[in-house]
Amino acid sequence: MATMTALYPTASRTVSPTVSAPSVTATPRRPRAKRGDGDRLRDEILAATETLLIQTGDVDAVSVRAVAEVVGCTAPAIYLHFVDKAELLLEVCGIRYRQLNEFVRTAIANITDPVETLRASVRAYIQFGLEYPQHYRVLFMQPGLMDPALWEALRLQGISGIDALVDRCSRAIATGGMRETDPYLMAVGLWTMAHGLVSLRIVKPRFDWPDMERTIQHAVDTHINGLLRP
Amino acid sequence: MATMTALYPTASRTVSPTVSAPSVTATPRRPRAKRGDGDRLRDEILAATETLLIQTGDVDAVSVRAVAEVVGCTAPAIYLHFVDKAELLLEVCGIRYRQLNEFVRTAIANITDPVETLRASVRAYIQFGLEYPQHYRVLFMQPGLMDPALWEALRLQGISGIDALVDRCSRAIATGGMRETDPYLMAVGLWTMAHGLVSLRIVKPRFDWPDMERTIQHAVDTHINGLLRP
DNA sequence: TGTACATCAGTGAACGCGCGTTCACTGATGTAC
DNA sequence: TGTACATCAGTGAACGCGCGTTCACTGATGTAC
């Protein structure tokens, strides 16, 4: 696997010195939490996992040991706060998923026109994906994670992005200006289009991309144009 | 990692009995190749890697040892034919990449109308991706592999898909019926759209997808409609 | 026609590594008497 | 106000595992004399 990673130097598997161990001789230990502050380490673990995810850009590179090193505790200490590694990663990504939905909601808050709402929400989705590529990757570019347990849990919390998008599509259809009349099919189409741009950009950074703002605009506008009645 | 895999049972890490070891007691050994037949094992290794890639659906699950077991030889024997694991995987995926381009070429062979050529080529790309999801994943959904060495090598061989697509876009623009006049931007838009559908379908199989033929048609037609002058 | 010998196509055992996780423990902290 | 004690928040060492890769070897196969 070392060879595979070396093939294409996206990220180092070792933790950067600035984060892990400023001292050369020994890893600095964080002070033990006070009696009631048991949850403080939990938060620090979540933050460290987040940091590692961003730094390495690869879930597989985030090991329990690496997280522990960043936090400044030992690996077993993590198991005092999470039943296993999967729960830890799920928690980290769930946080970011909620943030994605919130980001889109905020972006369209002041828009009234249904078609423009659609356009803005897709643009916001793409923007968020490109801003947090590592989280986007965990959420939407890897099998397993977020599927299907957490996904369902988030849907029940009423913050599922696709449900909200279907809703927005329905409103756009109601204006009478759209070719397609099935809001679900329309939502899936918009989602896959946005996902294609984000994910391909993330996975092929060395591809000769045109200016990104122009690329996003062309992709989104072309799709929206195609949805509108001629 | 075992826990992570168990979270979402896409594929078993162990080789299915029908392929690996029909006998209960011992792994059957393939007969040693004759003097001049040294390359026979090479082909068998490539085929076995392909098989494992499809069975497990995960490059990381394809270990040198697993390949050896399927072939019926020992792990070190693989190093007689490939310098390392990366070269082996690169070879396997390169074969499939050439096949993808060939598949698209064949699909549009008898079409004369430039816009319909565009439509058909994108549809063929999506179709291929959904038919060989594991290879598509290796080629376009994982960082590192195919980047940038092999990609460049294939481009030089004149079989790069994006180059051909840009060419087809130019022809479509030449008809005078398109809104966009930059063939490269247009090609990237079409590619990302197709990629979005294929990759999201692969990575989220449990999502409540509409009928796939209908989904493909809607996505492709919407995009093409959006490209055409109103 | 027989035999010594180079070579080809592998094998078997082992290397060091990092992984997730478990288990027995420790030492500071707060609390009850 | 002092002290025994339960508990909380961890530690340190070790487990078994699978990985990519290396190295010394072996035994069948073809060839030269």
XYZ file of C-alpha atoms (C1' of nucleotides) in Angstrom:
526
model
C 0.000 0.000 0.000
C 2.973 2.224 0.624
C 3.828 1.932 -3.027
C 0.318 2.845 -4.082
C 0.437 5.999 -2.054
C 3.860 6.908 -3.340
C 2.623 6.684 -6.917
C 0.794 9.942 -6.571
C 1.840 12.155 -3.703
C -1.499 13.596 -2.647
C -0.916 13.388 1.048
C 1.592 12.140 3.526
C 0.506 9.338 5.780
C 2.569 10.668 8.626
C 1.273 13.514 10.666
C 2.859 16.871 9.985
C 5.215 17.948 12.783
C 3.419 21.262 13.299
C 0.395 19.411 14.503
C 1.677 16.274 16.153
C 4.946 16.683 17.958
C 6.684 20.053 18.119
C 9.189 18.559 20.523
C 11.812 16.284 19.016
C 12.296 13.981 21.944
C 8.853 13.073 23.283
C 5.208 13.527 22.387
C 3.693 16.181 24.626
C 0.909 14.812 26.758
C -2.214 16.816 27.243
C -3.166 17.313 30.878
C -5.693 14.836 32.169
C -9.227 16.238 32.362
C -10.759 17.166 35.679
C -13.456 15.008 37.200
C -16.533 16.389 35.467
C -14.736 17.230 32.223
C -14.745 13.753 30.778
C -16.317 14.976 27.548
C -13.530 17.424 26.848
C -11.312 14.693 25.431
C -14.231 13.548 23.304
C -14.398 16.936 21.628
C -10.655 17.042 21.176
C -10.758 13.632 19.513
C -13.441 14.804 17.099
C -11.435 17.919 16.276
C -8.252 15.931 15.747
C -10.011 13.462 13.465
C -11.347 16.379 11.468
C -7.854 17.863 11.234
C -6.345 14.588 10.084
C -9.092 14.077 7.529
C -8.343 17.457 6.017
C -4.579 17.087 6.212
C -4.337 13.641 4.677
C -7.403 13.827 2.468
C -7.948 10.140 2.931
C -10.158 8.332 5.434
C -7.977 5.256 5.244
C -5.038 7.343 6.378
C -6.844 8.364 9.543
C -5.857 5.725 12.048
C -6.857 5.570 15.673
C -3.210 5.868 16.610
C -2.732 8.976 14.483
C -5.749 10.635 16.054
C -4.414 9.818 19.502
C -1.054 11.320 18.615
C -2.598 14.586 17.448
C -4.734 14.791 20.567
C -1.819 13.937 22.789
C -3.353 10.902 24.455
C -2.994 7.180 23.915
C -4.998 5.126 21.460
C -7.019 3.182 24.036
C -8.275 6.456 25.502
C -10.322 6.932 22.334
C -12.285 3.827 23.177
C -13.464 5.478 26.368
C -15.457 7.872 24.193
C -16.323 5.946 21.034
C -17.204 2.277 20.759
C -15.062 1.883 17.667
C -13.390 3.745 14.829
C -16.495 3.691 12.662
C -18.542 5.548 15.258
C -15.854 8.187 15.485
C -15.783 8.815 11.737
C -19.554 8.738 11.496
C -19.786 11.424 14.134
C -17.245 13.638 12.404
C -18.978 13.367 9.055
C -22.453 13.773 10.462
C -21.403 17.117 11.866
C -20.171 18.244 8.493
C -23.248 16.916 6.717
C -25.493 19.024 8.904
C -23.270 21.967 8.078
C -23.643 21.340 4.348
C -27.420 21.447 4.577
C -27.265 24.547 6.714
C -24.936 26.201 4.215
C -27.326 25.576 1.336
C -30.297 26.792 3.358
C -28.522 30.013 4.206
C -27.511 30.583 0.586
C -31.098 30.571 -0.645
C -32.670 32.296 2.338
C -33.354 35.604 0.576
C -34.286 34.305 -2.858
C -37.943 34.176 -3.804
C -37.959 33.062 -7.449
C -38.236 29.241 -7.478
C -35.906 28.713 -10.450
C -33.284 31.016 -8.998
C -33.632 29.199 -5.687
C -32.839 25.978 -7.496
C -29.858 27.518 -9.232
C -28.498 29.015 -6.029
C -28.912 25.851 -4.010
C -27.002 23.772 -6.549
C -24.266 26.375 -6.714
C -24.043 26.393 -2.934
C -23.796 22.611 -2.853
C -20.928 22.677 -5.337
C -19.212 25.485 -3.480
C -19.399 23.632 -0.200
C -18.109 20.442 -1.768
C -15.097 22.203 -3.218
C -14.419 24.007 0.050
C -14.434 20.829 2.142
C -13.246 18.219 -0.351
C -12.169 15.730 2.296
C -15.518 15.719 3.998
C -17.323 15.626 0.720
C -15.267 12.626 -0.129
C -16.202 10.804 3.024
C -19.845 11.699 2.658
C -20.402 11.106 -1.042
C -17.408 9.457 -2.614
C -16.813 6.432 -0.493
C -18.964 3.367 -0.145
C -20.116 2.324 3.261
C -19.844 5.459 5.304
C -23.124 7.329 5.608
C -24.878 4.251 4.242
C -27.560 3.584 5.145
C -27.876 3.945 8.899
C -26.635 7.500 9.392
C -28.268 8.664 6.191
C -31.607 7.439 7.465
C -30.984 8.951 10.878
C -30.295 12.342 9.331
C -33.337 12.059 7.106
C -35.452 11.493 10.199
C -33.895 14.581 11.708
C -35.419 16.417 8.759
C -32.181 17.715 7.392
C -31.775 15.429 4.425
C -30.556 17.437 1.490
C -32.348 15.443 -1.185
C -35.746 15.872 0.451
C -35.288 19.619 0.557
C -34.148 19.628 -3.066
C -37.212 17.674 -4.183
C -39.286 20.261 -2.407
C -37.581 23.098 -4.247
C -38.100 21.271 -7.532
C -41.801 20.967 -6.820
C -42.022 24.701 -6.308
C -40.195 25.338 -9.588
C -42.500 22.948 -11.435
C -45.484 24.762 -9.951
C -44.475 27.914 -11.821
C -45.383 26.093 -15.014
C -42.101 26.914 -16.668
C -40.367 23.548 -16.521
C -40.217 20.772 -19.106
C -39.935 17.995 -16.529
C -42.859 17.439 -14.193
C -41.458 14.769 -11.902
C -39.781 16.647 -9.029
C -37.904 13.584 -7.811
C -36.343 12.851 -11.185
C -35.497 16.518 -11.500
C -33.851 16.591 -8.077
C -31.789 13.496 -8.807
C -30.665 15.069 -12.073
C -29.538 18.260 -10.360
C -27.821 16.353 -7.599
C -25.882 14.033 -9.920
C -24.803 16.990 -12.041
C -23.499 18.897 -9.028
C -21.879 15.771 -7.640
C -20.119 15.069 -10.916
C -18.426 18.434 -10.935
C -17.393 18.329 -7.289
C -16.210 14.738 -7.206
C -14.299 14.789 -10.466
C -12.615 18.022 -9.458
C -11.608 16.448 -6.162
C -10.358 13.194 -7.567
C -8.576 14.593 -10.615
C -6.919 17.777 -9.366
C -4.223 17.484 -12.012
C -6.674 17.445 -14.857
C -6.437 20.561 -16.964
C -9.509 22.253 -15.503
C -10.867 25.456 -17.015
C -11.412 28.335 -14.605
C -13.540 26.841 -11.862
C -16.067 29.656 -11.512
C -16.657 29.515 -15.243
C -16.937 25.734 -15.160
C -19.503 25.812 -12.371
C -21.526 28.495 -14.079
C -21.529 26.665 -17.394
C -22.547 23.351 -15.846
C -25.295 24.725 -13.635
C -26.706 27.147 -16.187
C -26.696 24.559 -18.945
C -28.633 22.165 -16.755
C -31.130 24.794 -15.610
C -31.568 25.990 -19.196
C -32.270 22.441 -20.207
C -34.955 22.191 -17.573
C -36.762 25.330 -18.637
C -39.442 25.208 -21.302
C -38.069 26.381 -24.661
C -10.463 -1.618 9.027
C -12.418 -4.825 9.541
C -15.024 -2.830 11.417
C -15.262 -0.262 8.674
C -15.954 -2.919 6.096
C -18.513 -4.620 8.294
C -20.454 -1.372 8.587
C -21.772 -1.764 5.105
C -21.491 -5.193 3.590
C -20.606 -4.371 0.004
C -18.099 -7.097 -0.509
C -16.307 -9.810 1.334
C -12.601 -9.473 1.730
C -12.112 -13.181 1.440
C -12.138 -14.830 -1.928
C -15.266 -16.769 -2.749
C -14.717 -20.537 -2.581
C -15.837 -21.110 -6.156
C -12.915 -19.097 -7.382
C -10.139 -19.679 -4.917
C -10.093 -23.135 -3.419
C -12.593 -25.776 -4.507
C -10.711 -28.317 -2.411
C -11.129 -28.046 1.334
C -7.712 -29.248 2.346
C -5.191 -27.552 0.093
C -5.021 -24.801 -2.504
C -4.681 -26.386 -5.931
C -1.471 -25.436 -7.626
C -1.451 -24.527 -11.250
C 1.071 -26.468 -13.293
C 4.329 -24.651 -13.858
C 4.624 -23.089 -17.316
C 6.848 -24.637 -19.948
C 10.132 -23.005 -20.900
C 8.909 -20.472 -23.426
C 5.553 -19.882 -21.760
C 6.745 -17.504 -19.091
C 4.166 -14.916 -20.075
C 1.260 -17.247 -19.491
C 1.361 -16.609 -15.748
C 1.463 -12.908 -16.451
C -1.848 -13.101 -18.274
C -3.341 -15.255 -15.562
C -2.294 -12.702 -12.936
C -3.929 -9.903 -14.896
C -7.126 -11.927 -15.243
C -7.180 -12.813 -11.558
C -6.650 -9.198 -10.535
C -9.534 -8.231 -12.771
C -11.695 -10.930 -11.196
C -10.857 -9.813 -7.687
C -11.493 -6.179 -8.547
C -14.970 -7.075 -9.759
C -15.719 -9.467 -6.913
C -14.641 -7.201 -4.080
C -15.410 -3.886 -5.723
C -12.527 -2.320 -3.872
C -8.940 -1.781 -4.975
C -7.751 -1.816 -1.409
C -9.185 -5.287 -1.005
C -7.078 -6.591 -3.873
C -3.900 -7.772 -2.208
C -0.957 -9.416 -3.893
C -1.577 -12.481 -1.769
C -5.220 -12.686 -2.810
C -4.296 -12.442 -6.477
C -1.759 -15.212 -6.008
C -4.343 -17.419 -4.351
C -6.802 -16.991 -7.204
C -4.120 -17.724 -9.764
C -2.874 -20.704 -7.794
C 0.712 -19.556 -7.397
C 2.633 -17.920 -4.588
C 2.845 -14.179 -3.968
C 6.513 -13.776 -4.896
C 5.795 -15.263 -8.320
C 3.888 -12.098 -9.152
C 7.081 -10.099 -8.771
C 8.600 -12.085 -11.598
C 6.134 -10.379 -13.920
C 5.419 -6.982 -12.363
C 7.854 -4.738 -10.545
C 5.293 -3.947 -7.857
C 1.599 -3.935 -7.053
C 1.048 -0.511 -8.580
C 2.286 -1.658 -11.984
C -0.075 -4.605 -11.856
C -3.123 -2.473 -11.103
C -2.126 0.131 -13.634
C -1.931 -2.530 -16.313
C -5.352 -3.937 -15.442
C -7.007 -0.534 -15.481
C -5.242 0.608 -18.600
C -6.718 -2.342 -20.455
C -10.196 -1.400 -19.324
C -9.663 2.267 -20.113
C -8.801 1.431 -23.685
C -11.941 -0.663 -23.793
C -14.064 2.247 -22.570
C -12.823 4.480 -25.353
C -13.360 1.729 -27.870
C -16.884 1.176 -26.578
C -17.787 4.836 -27.034
C -16.231 4.916 -30.494
C -18.257 1.921 -31.567
C -21.477 3.387 -30.194
C -21.243 6.487 -32.355
C -19.779 4.859 -35.450
C -22.942 5.083 -37.532
C -24.235 8.449 -36.382
C -23.721 11.460 -38.594
C -25.540 14.300 -36.817
C -23.030 16.058 -34.531
C -25.487 16.708 -31.692
C -26.740 13.136 -31.764
C -23.147 11.958 -31.790
C -22.584 13.939 -28.626
C -25.701 12.527 -27.020
C -24.829 8.956 -27.957
C -21.234 9.209 -26.783
C -22.271 10.470 -23.358
C -24.888 7.762 -23.071
C -22.312 5.145 -24.020
C -19.892 6.484 -21.416
C -22.559 6.230 -18.713
C -23.585 2.776 -19.876
C -20.007 1.535 -19.734
C -19.482 3.009 -16.313
C -22.531 1.302 -14.906
C -21.601 -1.985 -16.554
C -18.083 -2.042 -15.111
C -18.499 -0.121 -11.852
C -15.356 -1.522 -10.253
C -13.150 -0.463 -13.103
C -14.872 2.864 -13.363
C -14.130 3.322 -9.718
C -10.464 2.608 -10.123
C -10.203 4.834 -13.156
C -12.273 7.824 -12.083
C -13.209 7.593 -8.439
C -9.933 7.076 -6.680
C -7.075 9.468 -6.316
C -3.652 8.433 -7.446
C -4.330 5.687 -9.889
C -4.314 6.856 -13.491
C -2.773 10.110 -12.339
C -0.898 11.508 -14.055
C 1.597 9.116 -15.591
C -0.719 6.563 -17.162
C -3.217 9.208 -18.133
C -0.512 11.024 -20.045
C 0.721 7.798 -21.578
C -2.757 6.969 -22.841
C -3.212 10.487 -24.148
C -0.051 10.069 -26.159
C -1.429 6.818 -27.523
C -4.230 8.943 -28.930
C -6.989 7.224 -27.076
C -7.742 9.811 -24.445
C -11.470 10.114 -24.066
C -11.519 13.813 -23.252
C -9.605 14.750 -26.385
C -12.087 12.874 -28.527
C -14.991 14.488 -26.695
C -13.589 17.971 -27.250
C -13.371 17.096 -30.918
C -17.006 16.039 -31.020
C -17.988 19.255 -29.241
C -16.169 21.285 -31.872
C -18.149 19.585 -34.593
C -21.399 20.265 -32.761
C -20.476 23.914 -32.316
C -19.684 24.123 -36.035
C -23.332 23.411 -36.803
C -24.125 26.819 -35.336
C -26.838 25.455 -33.090
C -25.087 25.609 -29.740
C -25.156 28.337 -27.091
C -21.657 27.620 -25.830
C -18.768 28.188 -28.190
C -15.858 26.891 -26.141
C -15.553 23.204 -27.018
C -13.300 22.449 -24.057
C -15.675 23.922 -21.494
C -18.500 22.091 -23.193
C -16.649 18.786 -23.079
C -15.807 19.202 -19.404
C -19.459 19.955 -18.690
C -20.633 16.829 -20.456
C -17.984 14.708 -18.811
C -18.721 15.900 -15.283
C -22.445 15.377 -15.816
C -21.953 11.816 -17.006
C -19.462 11.161 -14.247
C -21.854 12.430 -11.609
C -24.518 9.986 -12.591
C -22.212 7.009 -12.845
C -20.196 7.660 -9.707
C -23.120 8.515 -7.457
C -25.002 5.467 -8.659
C -21.973 3.324 -7.891
C -21.254 4.771 -4.492
C -24.837 5.031 -3.265
C -26.510 1.869 -4.522
C -29.008 1.960 -1.695
C -30.237 5.404 -2.552
C -33.799 5.329 -3.810
C -32.913 5.678 -7.493
C -35.621 6.232 -10.089
C -35.602 3.834 -13.035
C -32.076 4.025 -14.350
C -32.863 4.285 -18.061
C -35.233 7.130 -17.309
C -32.653 8.804 -15.069
C -29.972 8.601 -17.733
C -32.269 9.913 -20.399
C -33.426 12.821 -18.256
C -29.904 13.815 -17.263
C -28.395 13.578 -20.742
C -31.328 15.166 -22.563
C -31.592 18.000 -20.076
C -27.930 18.808 -20.516
C -28.071 18.600 -24.309
C -31.223 20.718 -24.364
C -29.440 23.264 -22.250
C -26.598 23.378 -24.748
C -28.827 23.939 -27.760
C -29.786 27.457 -28.797
C -33.324 28.273 -27.608
C 22.156 -41.766 -27.673
C 23.687 -40.233 -23.166
C 24.881 -36.912 -19.907
C 26.560 -32.545 -17.764
C 24.970 -28.097 -17.184
C 22.824 -23.482 -17.592
C 18.474 -21.460 -17.241
C 13.790 -20.760 -16.520
C 9.775 -20.573 -13.557
C 8.842 -20.658 -9.917
C 8.560 -21.913 -4.071
C 8.803 -21.294 1.168
C 10.044 -18.793 4.846
C 10.744 -14.666 6.667
C 11.363 -9.341 7.109
C 9.293 -5.262 9.281
C 5.331 -2.537 9.450
C 0.939 -0.455 10.915
C -3.424 -1.562 12.020
C -7.848 -1.986 15.467
C -8.607 -3.480 19.750
C -8.151 -5.571 24.641
C -6.646 -5.928 29.237
C -4.640 -5.202 33.505
C -3.040 -1.331 35.791
C -2.413 3.565 37.953
C -2.700 7.812 39.908
C -5.126 12.029 40.635
C -9.672 13.710 42.275
C -13.535 14.325 44.783
C -16.541 12.643 48.691
C -18.244 10.470 53.061
C -17.444 9.964 57.692
C -9.916 19.299 59.729
C -8.184 14.735 58.560
C -8.286 10.516 56.274
C -10.064 6.228 54.000
C -12.048 5.075 49.806
C -14.645 4.846 45.449
C -14.389 6.603 40.976
C -12.918 8.878 37.014
C -9.737 9.457 33.239
C -6.832 7.746 31.593
C -1.816 4.654 30.546
C 1.431 0.880 28.763
C 2.063 -3.295 26.930
C 0.487 -6.620 24.218
C -2.808 -9.491 21.095
C -3.279 -11.226 16.366
C -3.749 -9.920 11.744
C -2.745 -8.880 6.876
C 0.046 -6.322 4.208
C 4.073 -5.541 0.356
C 8.294 -7.234 -0.479
C 12.934 -9.848 -0.224
C 15.946 -13.648 -0.291
C 17.868 -18.005 -0.591
C 16.497 -22.102 -2.588
C 14.685 -25.930 -5.927
C 13.401 -28.736 -9.457
C 11.905 -29.340 -14.095
C 13.362 -28.185 -18.882
C 15.932 -27.604 -22.748
C 20.668 -27.573 -24.917
C 25.643 -28.475 -26.044
C 28.976 -31.805 -26.487
